[in-house]
Coordinates of C-alpha atoms and ligand atoms in Angstrom, one line a residue:
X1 CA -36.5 -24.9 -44.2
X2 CA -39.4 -27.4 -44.1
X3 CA -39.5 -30.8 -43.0
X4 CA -41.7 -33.6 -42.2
X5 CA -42.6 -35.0 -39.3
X6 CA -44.5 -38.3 -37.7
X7 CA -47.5 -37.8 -36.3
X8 CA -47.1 -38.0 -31.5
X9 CA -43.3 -37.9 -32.3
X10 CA -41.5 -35.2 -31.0
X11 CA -44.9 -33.2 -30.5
X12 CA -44.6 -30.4 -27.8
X13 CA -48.3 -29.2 -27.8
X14 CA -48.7 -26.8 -24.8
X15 CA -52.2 -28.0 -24.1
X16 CA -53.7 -26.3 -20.9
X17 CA -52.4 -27.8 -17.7
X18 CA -54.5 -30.8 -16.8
X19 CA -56.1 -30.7 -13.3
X20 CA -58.3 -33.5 -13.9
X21 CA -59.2 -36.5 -16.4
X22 CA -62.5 -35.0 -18.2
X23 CA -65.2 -37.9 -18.9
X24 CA -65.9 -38.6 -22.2
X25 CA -69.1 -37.6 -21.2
X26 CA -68.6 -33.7 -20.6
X27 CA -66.8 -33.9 -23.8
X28 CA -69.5 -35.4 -25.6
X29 CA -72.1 -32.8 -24.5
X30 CA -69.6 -29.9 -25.2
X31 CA -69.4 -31.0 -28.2
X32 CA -72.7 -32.0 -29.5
X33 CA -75.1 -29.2 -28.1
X34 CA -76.3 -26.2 -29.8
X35 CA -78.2 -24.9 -27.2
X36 CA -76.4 -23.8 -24.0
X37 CA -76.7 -21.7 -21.3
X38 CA -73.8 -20.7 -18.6
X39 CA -74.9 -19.7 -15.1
X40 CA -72.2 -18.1 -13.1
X41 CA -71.4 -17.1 -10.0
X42 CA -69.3 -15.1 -7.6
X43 CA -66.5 -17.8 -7.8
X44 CA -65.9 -17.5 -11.2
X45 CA -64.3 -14.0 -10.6
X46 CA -62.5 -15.2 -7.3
X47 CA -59.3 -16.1 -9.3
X48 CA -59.7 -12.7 -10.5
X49 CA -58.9 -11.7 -6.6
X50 CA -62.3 -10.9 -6.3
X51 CA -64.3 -12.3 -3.1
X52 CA -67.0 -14.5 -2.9
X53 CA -69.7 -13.7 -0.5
X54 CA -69.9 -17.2 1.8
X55 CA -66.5 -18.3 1.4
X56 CA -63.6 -17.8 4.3
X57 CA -62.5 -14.6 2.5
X58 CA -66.2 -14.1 2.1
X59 CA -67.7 -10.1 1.5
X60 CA -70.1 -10.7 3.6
X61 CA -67.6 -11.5 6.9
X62 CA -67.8 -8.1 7.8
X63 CA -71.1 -7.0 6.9
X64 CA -74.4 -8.1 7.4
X65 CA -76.2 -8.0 3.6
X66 CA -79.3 -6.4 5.6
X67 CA -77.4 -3.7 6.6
X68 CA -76.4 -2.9 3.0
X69 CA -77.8 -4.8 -0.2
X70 CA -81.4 -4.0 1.1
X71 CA -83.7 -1.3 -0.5
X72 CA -84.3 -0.6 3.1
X73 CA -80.6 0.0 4.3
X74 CA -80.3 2.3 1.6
X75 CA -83.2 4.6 2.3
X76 CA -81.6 4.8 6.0
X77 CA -77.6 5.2 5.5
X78 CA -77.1 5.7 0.9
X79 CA -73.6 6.9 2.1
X80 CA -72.9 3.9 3.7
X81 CA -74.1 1.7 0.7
X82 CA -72.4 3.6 -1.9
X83 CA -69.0 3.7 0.5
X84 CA -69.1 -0.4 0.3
X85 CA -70.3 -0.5 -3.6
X86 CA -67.2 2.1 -4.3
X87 CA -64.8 -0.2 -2.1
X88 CA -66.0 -2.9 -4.4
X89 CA -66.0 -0.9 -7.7
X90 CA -62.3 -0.3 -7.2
X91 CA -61.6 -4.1 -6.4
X92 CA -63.3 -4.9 -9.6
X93 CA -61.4 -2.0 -11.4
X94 CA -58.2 -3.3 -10.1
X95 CA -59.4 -7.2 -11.4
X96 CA -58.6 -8.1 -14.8
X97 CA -60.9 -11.1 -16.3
X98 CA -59.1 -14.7 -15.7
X99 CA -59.2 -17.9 -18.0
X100 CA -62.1 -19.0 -16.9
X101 CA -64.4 -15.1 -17.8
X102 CA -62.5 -16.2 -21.8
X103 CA -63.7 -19.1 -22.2
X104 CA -67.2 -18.4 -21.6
X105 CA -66.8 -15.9 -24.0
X106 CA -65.5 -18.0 -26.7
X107 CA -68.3 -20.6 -25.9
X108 CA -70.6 -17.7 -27.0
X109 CA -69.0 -17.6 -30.7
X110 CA -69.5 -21.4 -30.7
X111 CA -72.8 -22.2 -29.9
X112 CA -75.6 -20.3 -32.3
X113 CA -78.0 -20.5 -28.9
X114 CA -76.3 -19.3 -26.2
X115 CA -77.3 -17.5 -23.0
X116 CA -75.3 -16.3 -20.1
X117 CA -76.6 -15.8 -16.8
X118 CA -74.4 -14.1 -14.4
X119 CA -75.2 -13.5 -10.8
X120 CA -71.7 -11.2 -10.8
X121 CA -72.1 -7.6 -10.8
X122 CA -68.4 -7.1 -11.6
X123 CA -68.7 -6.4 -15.1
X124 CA -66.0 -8.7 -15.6
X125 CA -68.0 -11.3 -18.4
X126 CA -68.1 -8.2 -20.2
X127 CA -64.7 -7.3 -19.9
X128 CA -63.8 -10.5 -21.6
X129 CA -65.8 -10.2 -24.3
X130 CA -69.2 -12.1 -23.4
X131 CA -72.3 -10.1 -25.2
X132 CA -75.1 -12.7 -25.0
X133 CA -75.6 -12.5 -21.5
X134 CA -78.2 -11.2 -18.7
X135 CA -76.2 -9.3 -15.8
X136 CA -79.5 -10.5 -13.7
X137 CA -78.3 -9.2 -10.3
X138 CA -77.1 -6.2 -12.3
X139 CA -73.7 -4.2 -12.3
X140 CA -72.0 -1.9 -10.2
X141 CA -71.0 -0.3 -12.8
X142 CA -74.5 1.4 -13.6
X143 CA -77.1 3.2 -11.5
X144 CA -80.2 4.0 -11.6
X145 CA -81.8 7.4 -10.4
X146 CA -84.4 7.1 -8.1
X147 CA -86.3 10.5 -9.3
X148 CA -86.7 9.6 -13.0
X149 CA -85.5 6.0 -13.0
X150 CA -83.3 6.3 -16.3
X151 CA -80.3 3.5 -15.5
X152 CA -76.9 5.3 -16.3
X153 CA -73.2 4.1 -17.2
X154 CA -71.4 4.9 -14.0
X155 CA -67.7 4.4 -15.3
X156 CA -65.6 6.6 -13.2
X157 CA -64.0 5.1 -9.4
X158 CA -63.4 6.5 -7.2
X159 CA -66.7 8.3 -7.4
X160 CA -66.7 12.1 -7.2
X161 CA -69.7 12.1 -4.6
X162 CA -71.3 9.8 -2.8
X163 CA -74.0 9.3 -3.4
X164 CA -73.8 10.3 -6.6
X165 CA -76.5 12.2 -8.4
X166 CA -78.2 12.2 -12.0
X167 CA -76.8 15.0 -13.8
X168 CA -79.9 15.7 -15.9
X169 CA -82.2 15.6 -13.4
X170 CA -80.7 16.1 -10.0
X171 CA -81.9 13.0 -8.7
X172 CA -80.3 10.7 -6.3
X173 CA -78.4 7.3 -7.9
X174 CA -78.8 4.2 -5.9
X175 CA -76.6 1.2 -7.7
X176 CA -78.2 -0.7 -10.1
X177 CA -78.3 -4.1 -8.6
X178 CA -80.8 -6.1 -8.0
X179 CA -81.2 -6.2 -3.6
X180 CA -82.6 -8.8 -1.4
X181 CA -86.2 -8.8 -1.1
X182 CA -86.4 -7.4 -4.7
X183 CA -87.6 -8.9 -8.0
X184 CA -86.1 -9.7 -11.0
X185 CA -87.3 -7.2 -14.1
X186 CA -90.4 -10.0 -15.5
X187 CA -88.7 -9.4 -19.0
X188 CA -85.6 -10.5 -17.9
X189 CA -87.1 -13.5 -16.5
X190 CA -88.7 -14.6 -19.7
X191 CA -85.4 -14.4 -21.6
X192 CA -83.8 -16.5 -18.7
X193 CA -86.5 -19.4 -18.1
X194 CA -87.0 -19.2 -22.1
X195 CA -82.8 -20.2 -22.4
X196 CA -83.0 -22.3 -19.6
X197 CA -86.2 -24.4 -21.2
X198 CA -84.7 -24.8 -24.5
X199 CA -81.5 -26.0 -23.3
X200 CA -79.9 -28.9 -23.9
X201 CA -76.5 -28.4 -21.9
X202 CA -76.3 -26.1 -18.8
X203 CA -73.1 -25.2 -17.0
X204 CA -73.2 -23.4 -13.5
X205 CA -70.2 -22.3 -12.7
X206 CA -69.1 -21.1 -9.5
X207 CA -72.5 -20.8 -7.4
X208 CA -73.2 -21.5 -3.9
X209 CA -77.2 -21.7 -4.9
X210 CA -77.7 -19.5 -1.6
X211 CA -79.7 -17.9 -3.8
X212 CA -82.7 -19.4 -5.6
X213 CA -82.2 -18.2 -9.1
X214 CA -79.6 -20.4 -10.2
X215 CA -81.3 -23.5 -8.5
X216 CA -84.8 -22.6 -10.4
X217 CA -82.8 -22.3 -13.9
X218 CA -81.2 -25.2 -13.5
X219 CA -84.0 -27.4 -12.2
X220 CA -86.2 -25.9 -15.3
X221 CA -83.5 -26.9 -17.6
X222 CA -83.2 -30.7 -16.2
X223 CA -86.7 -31.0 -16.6
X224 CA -86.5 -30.2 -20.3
X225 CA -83.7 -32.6 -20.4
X226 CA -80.5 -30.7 -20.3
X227 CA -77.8 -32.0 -19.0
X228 CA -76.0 -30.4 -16.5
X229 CA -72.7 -30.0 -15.5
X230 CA -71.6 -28.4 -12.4
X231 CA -67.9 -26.4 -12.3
X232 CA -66.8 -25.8 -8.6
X233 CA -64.0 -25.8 -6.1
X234 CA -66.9 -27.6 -3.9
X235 CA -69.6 -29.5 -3.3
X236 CA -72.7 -27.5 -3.5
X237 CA -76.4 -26.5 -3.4
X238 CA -76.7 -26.9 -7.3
X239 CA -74.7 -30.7 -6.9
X240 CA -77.6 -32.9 -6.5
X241 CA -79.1 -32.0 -9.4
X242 CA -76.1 -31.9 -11.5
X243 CA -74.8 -35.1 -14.1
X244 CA -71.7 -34.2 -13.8
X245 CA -69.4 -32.0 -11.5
X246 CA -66.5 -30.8 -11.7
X247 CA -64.4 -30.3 -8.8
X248 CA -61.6 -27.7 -8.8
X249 CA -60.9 -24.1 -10.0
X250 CA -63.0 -22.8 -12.8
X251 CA -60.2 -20.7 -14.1
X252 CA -57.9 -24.4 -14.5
X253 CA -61.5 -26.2 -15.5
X254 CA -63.0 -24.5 -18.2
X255 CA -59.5 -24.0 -20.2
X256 CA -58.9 -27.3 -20.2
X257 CA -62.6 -28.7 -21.1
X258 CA -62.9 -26.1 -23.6
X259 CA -59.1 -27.5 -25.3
X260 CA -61.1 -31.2 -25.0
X261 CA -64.2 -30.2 -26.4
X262 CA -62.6 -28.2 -29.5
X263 CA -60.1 -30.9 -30.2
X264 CA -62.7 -33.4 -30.3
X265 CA -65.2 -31.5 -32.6
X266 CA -62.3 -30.8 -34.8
X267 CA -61.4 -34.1 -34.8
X268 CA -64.5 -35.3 -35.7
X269 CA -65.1 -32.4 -38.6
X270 CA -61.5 -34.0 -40.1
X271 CA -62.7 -38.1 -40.0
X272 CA -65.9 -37.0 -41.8
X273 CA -64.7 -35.2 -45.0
X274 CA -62.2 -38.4 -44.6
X275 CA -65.5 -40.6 -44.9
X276 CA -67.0 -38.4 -47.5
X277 CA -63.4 -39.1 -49.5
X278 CA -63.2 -42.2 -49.2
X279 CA -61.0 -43.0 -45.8
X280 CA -58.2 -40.6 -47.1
X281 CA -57.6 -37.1 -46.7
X282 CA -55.5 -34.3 -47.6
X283 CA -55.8 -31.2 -45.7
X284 CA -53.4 -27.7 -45.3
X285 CA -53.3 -25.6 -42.8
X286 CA -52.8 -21.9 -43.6
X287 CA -53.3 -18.6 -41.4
X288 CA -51.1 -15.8 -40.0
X289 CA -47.5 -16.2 -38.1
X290 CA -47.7 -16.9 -34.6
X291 CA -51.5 -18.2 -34.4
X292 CA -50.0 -21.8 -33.9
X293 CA -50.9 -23.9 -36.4
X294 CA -47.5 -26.5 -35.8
X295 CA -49.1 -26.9 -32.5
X296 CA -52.8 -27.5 -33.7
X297 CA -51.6 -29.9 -36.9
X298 CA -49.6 -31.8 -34.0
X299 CA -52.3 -31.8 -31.8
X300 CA -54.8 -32.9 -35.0
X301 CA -52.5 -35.9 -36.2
X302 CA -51.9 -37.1 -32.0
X303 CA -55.8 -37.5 -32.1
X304 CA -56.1 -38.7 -35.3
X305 CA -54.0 -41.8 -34.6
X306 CA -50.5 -43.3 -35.9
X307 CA -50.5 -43.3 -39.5
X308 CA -50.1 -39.8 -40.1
X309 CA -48.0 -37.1 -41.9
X310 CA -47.7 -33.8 -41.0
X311 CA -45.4 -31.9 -43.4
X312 CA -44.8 -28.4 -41.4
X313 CA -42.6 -25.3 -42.6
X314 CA -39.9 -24.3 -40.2
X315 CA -38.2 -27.9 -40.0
X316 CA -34.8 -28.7 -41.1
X317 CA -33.9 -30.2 -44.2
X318 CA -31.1 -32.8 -44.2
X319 CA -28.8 -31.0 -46.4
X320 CA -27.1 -34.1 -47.6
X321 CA -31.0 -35.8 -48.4
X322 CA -32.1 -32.8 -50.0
X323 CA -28.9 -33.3 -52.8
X324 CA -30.6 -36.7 -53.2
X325 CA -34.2 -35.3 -53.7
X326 CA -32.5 -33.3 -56.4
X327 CA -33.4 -29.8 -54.5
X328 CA -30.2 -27.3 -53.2
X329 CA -30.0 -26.3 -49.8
X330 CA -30.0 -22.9 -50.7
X331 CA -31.4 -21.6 -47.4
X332 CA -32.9 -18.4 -48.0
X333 CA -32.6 -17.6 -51.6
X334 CA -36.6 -17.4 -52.7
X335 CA -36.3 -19.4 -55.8
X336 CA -35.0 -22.3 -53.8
X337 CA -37.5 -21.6 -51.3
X338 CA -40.2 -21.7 -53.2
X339 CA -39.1 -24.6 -55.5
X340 CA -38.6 -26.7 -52.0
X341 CA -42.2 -26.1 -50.7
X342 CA -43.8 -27.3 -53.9
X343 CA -41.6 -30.5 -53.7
X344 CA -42.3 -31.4 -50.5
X345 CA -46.2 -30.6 -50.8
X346 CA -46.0 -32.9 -54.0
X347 CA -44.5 -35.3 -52.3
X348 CA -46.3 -35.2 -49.4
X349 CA -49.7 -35.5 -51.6
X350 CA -48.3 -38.4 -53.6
X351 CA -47.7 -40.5 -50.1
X352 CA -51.2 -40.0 -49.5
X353 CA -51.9 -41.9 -52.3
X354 CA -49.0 -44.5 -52.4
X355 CA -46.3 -44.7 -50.1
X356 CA -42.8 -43.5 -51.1
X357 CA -39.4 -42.5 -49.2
X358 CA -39.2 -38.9 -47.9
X359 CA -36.1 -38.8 -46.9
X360 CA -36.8 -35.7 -44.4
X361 CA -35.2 -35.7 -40.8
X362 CA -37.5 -34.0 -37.9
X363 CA -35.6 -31.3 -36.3
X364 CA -36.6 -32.5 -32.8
X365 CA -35.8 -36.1 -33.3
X366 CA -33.4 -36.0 -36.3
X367 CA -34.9 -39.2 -37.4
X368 CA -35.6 -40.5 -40.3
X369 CA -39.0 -41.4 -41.1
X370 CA -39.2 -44.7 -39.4
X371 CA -39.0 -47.4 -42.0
X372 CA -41.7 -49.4 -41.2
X373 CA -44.4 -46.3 -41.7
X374 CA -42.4 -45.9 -44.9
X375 CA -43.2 -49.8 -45.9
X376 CA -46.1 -49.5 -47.6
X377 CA -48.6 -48.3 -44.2
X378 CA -51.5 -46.8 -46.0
X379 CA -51.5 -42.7 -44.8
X380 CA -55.1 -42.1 -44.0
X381 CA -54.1 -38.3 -43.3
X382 CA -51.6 -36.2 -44.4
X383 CA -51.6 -32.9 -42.8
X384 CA -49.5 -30.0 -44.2
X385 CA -49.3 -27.0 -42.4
X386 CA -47.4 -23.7 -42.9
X387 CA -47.8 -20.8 -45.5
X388 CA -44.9 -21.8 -47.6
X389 CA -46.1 -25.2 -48.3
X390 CA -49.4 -24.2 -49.2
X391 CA -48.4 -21.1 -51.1
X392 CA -48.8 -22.6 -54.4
X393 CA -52.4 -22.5 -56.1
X394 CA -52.0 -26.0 -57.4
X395 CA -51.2 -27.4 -53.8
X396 CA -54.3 -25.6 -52.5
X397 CA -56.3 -27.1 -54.9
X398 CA -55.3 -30.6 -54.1
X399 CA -56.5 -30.2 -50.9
X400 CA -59.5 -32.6 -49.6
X401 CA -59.7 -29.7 -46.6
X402 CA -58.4 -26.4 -46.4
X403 CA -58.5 -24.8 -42.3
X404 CA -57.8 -21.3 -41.9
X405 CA -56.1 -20.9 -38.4
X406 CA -57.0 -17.2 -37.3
X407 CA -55.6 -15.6 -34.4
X408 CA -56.1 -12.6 -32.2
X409 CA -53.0 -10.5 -33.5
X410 CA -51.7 -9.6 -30.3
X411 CA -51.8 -12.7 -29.2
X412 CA -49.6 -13.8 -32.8
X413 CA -47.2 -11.4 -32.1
X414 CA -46.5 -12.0 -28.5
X415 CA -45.9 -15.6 -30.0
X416 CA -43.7 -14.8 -32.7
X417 CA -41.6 -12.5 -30.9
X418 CA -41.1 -15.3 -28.4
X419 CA -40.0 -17.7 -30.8
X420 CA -37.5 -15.2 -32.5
X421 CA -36.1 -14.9 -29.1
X422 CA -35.7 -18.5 -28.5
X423 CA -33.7 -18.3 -31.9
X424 CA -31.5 -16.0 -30.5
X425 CA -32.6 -12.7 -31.6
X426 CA -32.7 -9.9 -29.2
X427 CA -36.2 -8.2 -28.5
X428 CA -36.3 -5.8 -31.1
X429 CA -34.7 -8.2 -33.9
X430 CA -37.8 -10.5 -33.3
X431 CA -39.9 -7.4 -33.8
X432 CA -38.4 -6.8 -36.9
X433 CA -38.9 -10.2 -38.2
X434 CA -42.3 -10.2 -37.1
X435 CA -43.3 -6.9 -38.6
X436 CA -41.6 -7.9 -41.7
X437 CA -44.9 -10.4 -42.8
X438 CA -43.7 -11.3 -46.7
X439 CA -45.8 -11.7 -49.4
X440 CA -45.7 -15.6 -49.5
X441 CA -47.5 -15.2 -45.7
X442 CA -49.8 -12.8 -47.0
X443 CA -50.2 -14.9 -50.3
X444 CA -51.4 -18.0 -48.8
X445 CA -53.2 -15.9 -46.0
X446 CA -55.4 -13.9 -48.6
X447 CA -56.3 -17.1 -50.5
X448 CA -57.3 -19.4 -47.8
X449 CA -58.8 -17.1 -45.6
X450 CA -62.7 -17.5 -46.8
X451 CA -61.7 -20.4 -48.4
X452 CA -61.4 -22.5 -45.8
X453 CA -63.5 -25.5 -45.2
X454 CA -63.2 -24.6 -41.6
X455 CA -62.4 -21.7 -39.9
X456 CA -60.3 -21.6 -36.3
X457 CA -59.9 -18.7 -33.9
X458 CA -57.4 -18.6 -31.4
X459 CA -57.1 -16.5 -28.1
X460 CA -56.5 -16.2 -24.9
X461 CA -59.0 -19.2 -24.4
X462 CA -57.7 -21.3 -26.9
X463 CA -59.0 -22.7 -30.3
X464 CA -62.9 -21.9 -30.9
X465 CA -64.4 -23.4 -34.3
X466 CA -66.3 -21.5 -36.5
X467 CA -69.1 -24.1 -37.0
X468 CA -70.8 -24.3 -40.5
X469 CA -73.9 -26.0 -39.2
X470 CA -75.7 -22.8 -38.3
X471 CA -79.0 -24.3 -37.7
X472 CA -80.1 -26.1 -34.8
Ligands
NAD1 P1 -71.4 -17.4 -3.3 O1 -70.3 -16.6 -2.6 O2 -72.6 -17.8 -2.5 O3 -70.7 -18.8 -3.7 C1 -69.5 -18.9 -4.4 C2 -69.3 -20.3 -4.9 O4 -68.2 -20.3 -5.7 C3 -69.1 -21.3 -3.8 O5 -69.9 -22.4 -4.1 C4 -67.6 -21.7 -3.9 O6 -67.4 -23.0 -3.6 C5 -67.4 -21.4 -5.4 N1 -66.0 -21.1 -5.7 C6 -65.1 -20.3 -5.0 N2 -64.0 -20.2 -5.7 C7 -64.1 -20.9 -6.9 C8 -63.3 -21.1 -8.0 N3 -62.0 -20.6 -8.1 N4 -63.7 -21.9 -9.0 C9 -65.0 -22.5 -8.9 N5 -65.8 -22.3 -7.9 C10 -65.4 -21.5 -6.9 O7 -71.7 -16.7 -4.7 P2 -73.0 -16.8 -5.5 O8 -73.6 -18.1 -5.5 O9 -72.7 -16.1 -6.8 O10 -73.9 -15.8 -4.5 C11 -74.8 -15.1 -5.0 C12 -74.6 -13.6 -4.8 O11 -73.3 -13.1 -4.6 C13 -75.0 -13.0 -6.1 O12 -76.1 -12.2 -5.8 C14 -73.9 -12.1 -6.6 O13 -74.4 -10.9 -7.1 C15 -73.1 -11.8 -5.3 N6 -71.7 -11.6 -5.5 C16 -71.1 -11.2 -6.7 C17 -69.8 -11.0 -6.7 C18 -69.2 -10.6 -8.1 O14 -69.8 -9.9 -8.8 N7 -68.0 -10.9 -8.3 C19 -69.0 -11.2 -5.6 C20 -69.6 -11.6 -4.5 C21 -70.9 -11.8 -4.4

């Protein structure tokens, strides 16, 4: 079953849910930098159910911070301290990272210079995958003995004792965060001021700026001429010097920005090979079942404007219009299959170069091609998308662009199962169907992967581009 579809018709894309217009600006700046650094603070983890320290819900409503995150406090009552960092450990055992923790991390495989500064100590960032990144308040899940001063992984909540001790040496732990009236480790503060100096976009996300270091940053990095763009669910200490802000949940925000930002540069990736081929373009869309690449050629041809065709596997043929095209209906019988892929490829490559009738019927709409895009428009961009239609080596090699559409796999899965479902298939039929990946799948998969002019992931966070441009 394959079809053809007009580009905005019946397009479902799932985009995240938008909270807010984002300015053409943000986009722009997403988009364009190379070098970027992410400051974040104890709000970015309060969607994770974690609490901030001056908001209503605040940790520090029922404590005084000199009476516990003070070098001072601990020398007096360690049990104490270590009782409140273990209460805290297990909230931020129980916490799982949220949209917002994902999308930092994917930024990180995006941009070749890339720094995160967290204020968090909830080891969250790295729970979602972030690796270039300065804990510079520390984590509670590390401490440091005060006899020897070796910094140990301190994994296990609840703790066994408290305070707990340094099995080598004996010594007592105290956690490894930075306290008030303490300094940052100087080497530490290079490779923060160094990030924030080179930078040409900064995003602080969820930080009161009750404490100086994310003010400093970002003031260093305005005077180099970042730009900077505050995330928040409120105004702030950091606002003033912000270009832009933000206003609303980071873990709605950044999904969304992220979707803009991505679309855009992929968008812009596609019009210049167009350029390069003179105004006309032919590009497939291969990569495994489930990572969404229906959605992504949709989303592509909605951006791209209204003269384009997206041929996609997995719509339905007009049985009576495939008699006419000279190909059986034969649903399901692999010679037919295979035989109907080329044919629609080939025609859909030949209507890049000179209109003709498709007589294809969109499964959502059932409508034909509309008559007047069939009436000699010129079709800047033809997108075909799907395994099948880009199994044969002589369709892949009339490609202008080739993207290869990776996915984390239990994310595919999870997707494919769900679709079999909505086909009617009980839970472990769709598992079935998705274990059993054919050989035209793998095919395509094992020739374009590598291959591809440009190379998508897909996750939890969305679409991140692999960029070519690795200098910068
Ligand atoms: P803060 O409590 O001073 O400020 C939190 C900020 O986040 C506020 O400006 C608030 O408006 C904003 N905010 C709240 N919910 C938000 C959301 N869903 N989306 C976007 N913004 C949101 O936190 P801070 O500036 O990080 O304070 C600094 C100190 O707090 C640091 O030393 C840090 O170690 C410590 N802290 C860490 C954690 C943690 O690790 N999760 C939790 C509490 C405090």
């Amino acid at each position: 079953m394959f079809g053809v579809t007009l580009a905005g018709g019946a397009g479902r894309m799932r985009a995240p849910k938008m909270t807010q217009n984002i300015s053409g600006n943000v986009v722009t700046a997403l988009k364009r930098a190379n070098r970027v650094m992410i400051v974040t603070g104890a709000g970015i983890s309060a969607e994770s159910g974690i609490p901030t320290f001056r908001g209503a819900d605040g940790l520090w409503r029922n404590f005084k911070p000199e009476e516990l995150a003070t070098p001072q406090a601990f020398q007096r009552q360690p049990h104490t301290v270590w009782e409140w960092y273990d209460w805290r450990r297990g909230l931020c055992a129980q916490a799982q990272p949220n949209p917002a923790h994902r999308v930092v991390a994917a930024m990180e495989r995006f941009y070749h210079h890339f720094l995160l500064v967290t204020q968090n100590v909830d080891g969250l960032h790295a729970r979602a995958g972030s690796r270039r990144m300065v804990e510079a308040h520390g984590s509670v899940w590390r401490g440091q003995c005060l006899q020897c001063g070796a910094t140990l992984p301190l994994e296990v909540t609840p703790l066994k004792e408290l305070p707990p001790r340094h099995e080598g040496c004996g010594g007592m732990l105290r956690p490894a965060v930075v306290w008030f009236g303490e300094s940052y480790e100087p080497a530490v503060l290079q490779q923060m001021f160094a990030a924030a100096e080179e930078a040409q976009l900064v995003l602080v996300v969820g930080t009161s700026g009750g404490v100086s270091l994310p003010m400093d940053l970002v003031t260093q990095a305005r005077q180099g001429g970042a730009t900077i763009i505050e995330i928040n669910s409120e105004r702030s200490a950091v606002s003033r010097l912000a270009h832009e802000r933000l206003e609303g949940k980071a873990g709605e925000i950044l999904p969304e920005l992220w979707h803009c930002a991505q679309l855009a540069y992929l968008v812009d990736e596609v019009r210049a090979r167009a350029e390069q081929k003179g105004g006309r373009l032919l590009v497939g869309i291969a990569g495994p079942p489930g990572a969404g690449k229906s959605r992504l050629a949709k989303a592509l041809a909605a951006e791209l404007g209204p003269h384009v065709l997206v041929a996609m596997d997995g719509f339905h043929f007009n049985n009576a219009r495939l008699e006419a095209l000279g190909l059986r209906g034969r649903k399901g019988a692999p010679e037919t299959f295979d035989r109907l892929a080329f044919e629609l490829a080939v025609r859909a490559m030949r209507l890049a170069q000179e209109p003709v009738r498709l007589p294809i019927y969109s499964r959502e709409t059932h409508e034909p091609v509309p008559e007047a895009f069939m009436a000699g428009q010129t079709t800047p961009f033809v997108i075909i998308e799907g395994n099948y239609l880009l199994h044969w080596p002589e369709v892949r090699d009339a490609l202008d662009m080739r993207i290869y559409l990776d996915c984390d796999p239990a994310l595919a899965r999870k997707n494919l199962i769900a679709r079999h479902q909505r086909g009617g298939a009980t839970e472990e039929e769709a598992i079935r169907k998705f274990e059993q990946n054919d050989r035209l799948n793998r095919e395509t998969i094992q020739a374009t992967r590598g291959a591809a002019e440009l190379q998508i992931w897909r996750d939890a966070a969305g679409w991140t581009v692999t960029r070519s441009d690795r200098q910068g």
